[in-house]
PDB file of C-alpha atoms in Angstrom:
ATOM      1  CA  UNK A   9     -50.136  -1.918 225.909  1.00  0.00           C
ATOM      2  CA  UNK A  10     -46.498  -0.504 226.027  1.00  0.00           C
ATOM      3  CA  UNK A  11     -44.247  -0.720 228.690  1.00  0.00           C
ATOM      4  CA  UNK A  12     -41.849   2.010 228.821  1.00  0.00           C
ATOM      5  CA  UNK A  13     -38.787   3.573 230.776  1.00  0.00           C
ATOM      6  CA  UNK A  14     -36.858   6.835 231.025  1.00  0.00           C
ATOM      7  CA  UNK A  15     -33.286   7.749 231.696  1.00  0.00           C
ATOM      8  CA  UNK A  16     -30.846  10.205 231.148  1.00  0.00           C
ATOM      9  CA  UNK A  17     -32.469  12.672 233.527  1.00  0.00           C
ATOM     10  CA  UNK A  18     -30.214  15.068 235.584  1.00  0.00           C
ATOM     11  CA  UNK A  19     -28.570  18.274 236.193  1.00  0.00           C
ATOM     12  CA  UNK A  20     -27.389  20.655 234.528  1.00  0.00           C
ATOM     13  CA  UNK A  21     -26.738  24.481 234.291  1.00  0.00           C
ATOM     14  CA  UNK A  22     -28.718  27.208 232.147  1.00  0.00           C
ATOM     15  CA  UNK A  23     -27.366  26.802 228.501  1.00  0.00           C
ATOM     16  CA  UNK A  24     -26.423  22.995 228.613  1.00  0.00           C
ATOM     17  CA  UNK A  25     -27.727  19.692 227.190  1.00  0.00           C
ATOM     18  CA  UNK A  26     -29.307  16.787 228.181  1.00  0.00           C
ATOM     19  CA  UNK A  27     -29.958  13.794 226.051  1.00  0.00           C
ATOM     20  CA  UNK A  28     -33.289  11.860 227.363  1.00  0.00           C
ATOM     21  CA  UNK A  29     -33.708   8.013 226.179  1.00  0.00           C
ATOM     22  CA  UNK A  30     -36.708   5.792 226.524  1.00  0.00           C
ATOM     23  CA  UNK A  31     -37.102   2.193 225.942  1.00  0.00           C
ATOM     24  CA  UNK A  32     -40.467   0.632 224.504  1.00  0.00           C
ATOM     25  CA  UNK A  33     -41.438  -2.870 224.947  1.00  0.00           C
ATOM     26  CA  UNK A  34     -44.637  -4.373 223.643  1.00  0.00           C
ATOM     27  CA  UNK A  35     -45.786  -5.316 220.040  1.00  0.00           C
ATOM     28  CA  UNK A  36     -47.677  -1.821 219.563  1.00  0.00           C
ATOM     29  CA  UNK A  37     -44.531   0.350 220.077  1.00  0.00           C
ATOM     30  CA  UNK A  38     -43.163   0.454 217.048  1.00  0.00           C
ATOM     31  CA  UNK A  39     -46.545   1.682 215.467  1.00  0.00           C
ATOM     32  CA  UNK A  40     -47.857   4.151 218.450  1.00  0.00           C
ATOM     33  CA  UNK A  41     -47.629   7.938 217.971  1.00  0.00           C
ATOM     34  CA  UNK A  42     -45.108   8.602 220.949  1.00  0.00           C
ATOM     35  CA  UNK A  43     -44.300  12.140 223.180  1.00  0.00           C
ATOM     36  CA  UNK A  44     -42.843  13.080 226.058  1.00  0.00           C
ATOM     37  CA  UNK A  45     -44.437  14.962 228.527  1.00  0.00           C
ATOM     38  CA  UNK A  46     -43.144  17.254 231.290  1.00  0.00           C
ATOM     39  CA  UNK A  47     -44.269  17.824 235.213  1.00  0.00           C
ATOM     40  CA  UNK A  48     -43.212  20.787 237.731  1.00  0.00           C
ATOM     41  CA  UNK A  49     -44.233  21.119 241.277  1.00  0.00           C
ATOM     42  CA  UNK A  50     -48.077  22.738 241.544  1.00  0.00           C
ATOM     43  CA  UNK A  51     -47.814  22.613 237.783  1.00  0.00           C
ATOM     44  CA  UNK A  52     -49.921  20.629 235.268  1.00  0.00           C
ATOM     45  CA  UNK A  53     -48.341  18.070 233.040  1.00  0.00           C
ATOM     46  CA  UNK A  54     -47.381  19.580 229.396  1.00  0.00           C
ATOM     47  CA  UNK A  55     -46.995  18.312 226.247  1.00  0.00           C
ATOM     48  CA  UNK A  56     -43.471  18.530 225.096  1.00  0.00           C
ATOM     49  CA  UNK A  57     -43.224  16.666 221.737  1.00  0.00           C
ATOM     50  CA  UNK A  58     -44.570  14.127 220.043  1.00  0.00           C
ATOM     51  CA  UNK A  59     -43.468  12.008 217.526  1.00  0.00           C
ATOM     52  CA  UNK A  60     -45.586   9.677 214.977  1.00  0.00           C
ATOM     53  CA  UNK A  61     -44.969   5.817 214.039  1.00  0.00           C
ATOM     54  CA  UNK A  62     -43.349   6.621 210.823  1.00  0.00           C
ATOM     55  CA  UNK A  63     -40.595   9.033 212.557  1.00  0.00           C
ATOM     56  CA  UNK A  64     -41.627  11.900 210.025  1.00  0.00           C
ATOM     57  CA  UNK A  65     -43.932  13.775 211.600  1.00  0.00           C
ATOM     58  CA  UNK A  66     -43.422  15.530 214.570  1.00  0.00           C
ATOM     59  CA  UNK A  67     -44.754  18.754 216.729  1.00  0.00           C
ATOM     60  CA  UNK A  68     -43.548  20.735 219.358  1.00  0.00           C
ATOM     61  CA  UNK A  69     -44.742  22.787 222.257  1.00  0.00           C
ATOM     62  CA  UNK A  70     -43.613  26.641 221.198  1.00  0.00           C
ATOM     63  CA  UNK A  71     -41.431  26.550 224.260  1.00  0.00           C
ATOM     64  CA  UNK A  72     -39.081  24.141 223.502  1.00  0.00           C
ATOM     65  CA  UNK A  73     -39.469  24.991 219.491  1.00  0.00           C
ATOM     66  CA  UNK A  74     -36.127  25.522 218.020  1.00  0.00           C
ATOM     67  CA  UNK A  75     -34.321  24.236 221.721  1.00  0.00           C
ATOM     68  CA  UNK A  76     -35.323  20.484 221.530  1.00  0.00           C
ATOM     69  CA  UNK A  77     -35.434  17.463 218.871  1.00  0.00           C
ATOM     70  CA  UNK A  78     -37.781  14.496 219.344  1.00  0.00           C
ATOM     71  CA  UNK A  79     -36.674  11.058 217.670  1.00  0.00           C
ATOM     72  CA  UNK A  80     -37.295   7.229 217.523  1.00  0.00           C
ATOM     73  CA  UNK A  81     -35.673   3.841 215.842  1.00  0.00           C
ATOM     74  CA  UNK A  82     -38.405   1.826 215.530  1.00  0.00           C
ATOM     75  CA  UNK A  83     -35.580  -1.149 215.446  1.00  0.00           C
ATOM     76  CA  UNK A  84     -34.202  -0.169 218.941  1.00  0.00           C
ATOM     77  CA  UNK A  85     -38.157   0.495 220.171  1.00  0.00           C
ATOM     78  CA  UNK A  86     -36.060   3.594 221.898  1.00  0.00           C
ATOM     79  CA  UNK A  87     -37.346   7.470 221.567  1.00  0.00           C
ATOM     80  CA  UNK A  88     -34.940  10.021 222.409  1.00  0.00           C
ATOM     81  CA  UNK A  89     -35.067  13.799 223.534  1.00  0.00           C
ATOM     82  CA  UNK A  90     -32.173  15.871 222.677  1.00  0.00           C
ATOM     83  CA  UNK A  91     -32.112  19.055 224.596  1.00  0.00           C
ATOM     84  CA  UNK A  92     -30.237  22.189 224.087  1.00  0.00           C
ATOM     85  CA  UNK A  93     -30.288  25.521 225.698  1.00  0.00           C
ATOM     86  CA  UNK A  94     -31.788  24.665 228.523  1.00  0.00           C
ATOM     87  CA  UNK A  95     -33.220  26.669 230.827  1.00  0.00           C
ATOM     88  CA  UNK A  96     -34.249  27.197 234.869  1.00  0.00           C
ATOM     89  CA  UNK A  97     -38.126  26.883 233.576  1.00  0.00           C
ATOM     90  CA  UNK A  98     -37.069  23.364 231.871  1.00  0.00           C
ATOM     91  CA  UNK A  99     -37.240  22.099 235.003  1.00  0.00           C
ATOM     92  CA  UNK A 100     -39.469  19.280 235.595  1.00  0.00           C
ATOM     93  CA  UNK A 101     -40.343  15.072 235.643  1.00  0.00           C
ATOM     94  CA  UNK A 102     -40.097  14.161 231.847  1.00  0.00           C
ATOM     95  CA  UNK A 103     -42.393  11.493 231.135  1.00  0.00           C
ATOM     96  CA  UNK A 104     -42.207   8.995 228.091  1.00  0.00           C
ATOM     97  CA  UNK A 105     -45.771   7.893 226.815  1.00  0.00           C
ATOM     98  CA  UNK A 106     -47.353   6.438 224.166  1.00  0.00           C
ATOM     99  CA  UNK A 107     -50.538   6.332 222.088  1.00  0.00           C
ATOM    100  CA  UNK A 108     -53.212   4.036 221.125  1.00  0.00           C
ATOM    101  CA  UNK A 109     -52.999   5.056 217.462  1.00  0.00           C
ATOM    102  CA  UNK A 110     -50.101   5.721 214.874  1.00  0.00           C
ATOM    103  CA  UNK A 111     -50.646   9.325 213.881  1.00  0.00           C
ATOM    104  CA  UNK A 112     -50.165  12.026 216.474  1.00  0.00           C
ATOM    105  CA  UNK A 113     -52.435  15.377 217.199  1.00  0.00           C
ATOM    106  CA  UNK A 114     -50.775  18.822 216.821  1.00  0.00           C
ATOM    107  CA  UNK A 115     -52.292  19.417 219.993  1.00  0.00           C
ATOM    108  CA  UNK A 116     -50.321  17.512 222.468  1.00  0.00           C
ATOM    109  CA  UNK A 117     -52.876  16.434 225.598  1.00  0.00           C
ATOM    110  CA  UNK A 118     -52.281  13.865 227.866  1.00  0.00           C
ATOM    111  CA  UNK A 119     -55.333  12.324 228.180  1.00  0.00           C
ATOM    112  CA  UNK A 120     -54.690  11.172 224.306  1.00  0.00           C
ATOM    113  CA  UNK A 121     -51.377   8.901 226.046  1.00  0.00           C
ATOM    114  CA  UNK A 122     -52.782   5.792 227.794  1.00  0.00           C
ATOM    115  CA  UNK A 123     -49.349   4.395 228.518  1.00  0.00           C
ATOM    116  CA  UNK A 124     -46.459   6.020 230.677  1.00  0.00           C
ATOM    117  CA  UNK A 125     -43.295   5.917 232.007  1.00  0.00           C
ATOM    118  CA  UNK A 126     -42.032   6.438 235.323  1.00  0.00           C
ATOM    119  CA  UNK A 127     -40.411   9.683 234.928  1.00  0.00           C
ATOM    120  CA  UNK A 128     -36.901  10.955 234.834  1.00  0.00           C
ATOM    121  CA  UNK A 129     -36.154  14.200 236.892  1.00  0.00           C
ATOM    122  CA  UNK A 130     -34.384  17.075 234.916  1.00  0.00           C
ATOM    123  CA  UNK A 131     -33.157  19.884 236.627  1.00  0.00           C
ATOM    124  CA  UNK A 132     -31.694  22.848 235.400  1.00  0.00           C
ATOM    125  CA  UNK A 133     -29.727  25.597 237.979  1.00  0.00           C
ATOM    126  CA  UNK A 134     -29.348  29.007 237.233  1.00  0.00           C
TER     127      UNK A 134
END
């Protein structure tokens, strides 16, 4: 079990950056396969990015491709979400979570995450 928590959540206009931070505690953190996950009004929660234990491999939605950078130091147990060029539809709760397992699916679906953050609220303004 991993206990996790988000910050770094805000706003900002169309075309800025936000740098997202979450910090892991428990002895499986270091080798879960970890993602963030995002959450809009009368939306369903999407896979953003994920990340696996060794900090190699990683995958991306095709919405944020290009726009956002997942990343993790094992020896802080902290992941981090660098994103750029953000936009009104960025707009959501981004949610830290982690995996049971090391490796990480190219398809990101929640119901592979069995432990979560609380959320941190991103908003982007036109």
């Amino acid at each position: 079990q991993v206990t996790l928590v988000e910050s770094g959540g805000g706003e900002v206009h169309a075309g800025g950056s936000l740098r997202l931070s979450c910090a892991a505690s428990g002895s499986s953190a270091s080798t879960s396969c970890m993602g963030w996950f995002r959450q809009a009004p009368g939306k369903e929660r999407e896979g953003v990015a994920v990340i696996e234990s060794g900090g190699d491999v990683t995958y991306y939605a095709d919405s944020v491709k290009g726009r956002f950078t997942i990343s993790r130091d094992n020896s802080k147990n902290t992941l981090w979400l660098q994103m750029n060029s953000l936009k009104p539809d960025d707009t959501a709760r981004y949610y830290c979570a982690a995996r049971a397992v090391t490796w990480c699916s190219s398809d990101i679906r929640a119901e592979q995450f069995a432990d979560w953050g609380q959320g941190t609220q991103v908003t982007v303004s036109s």
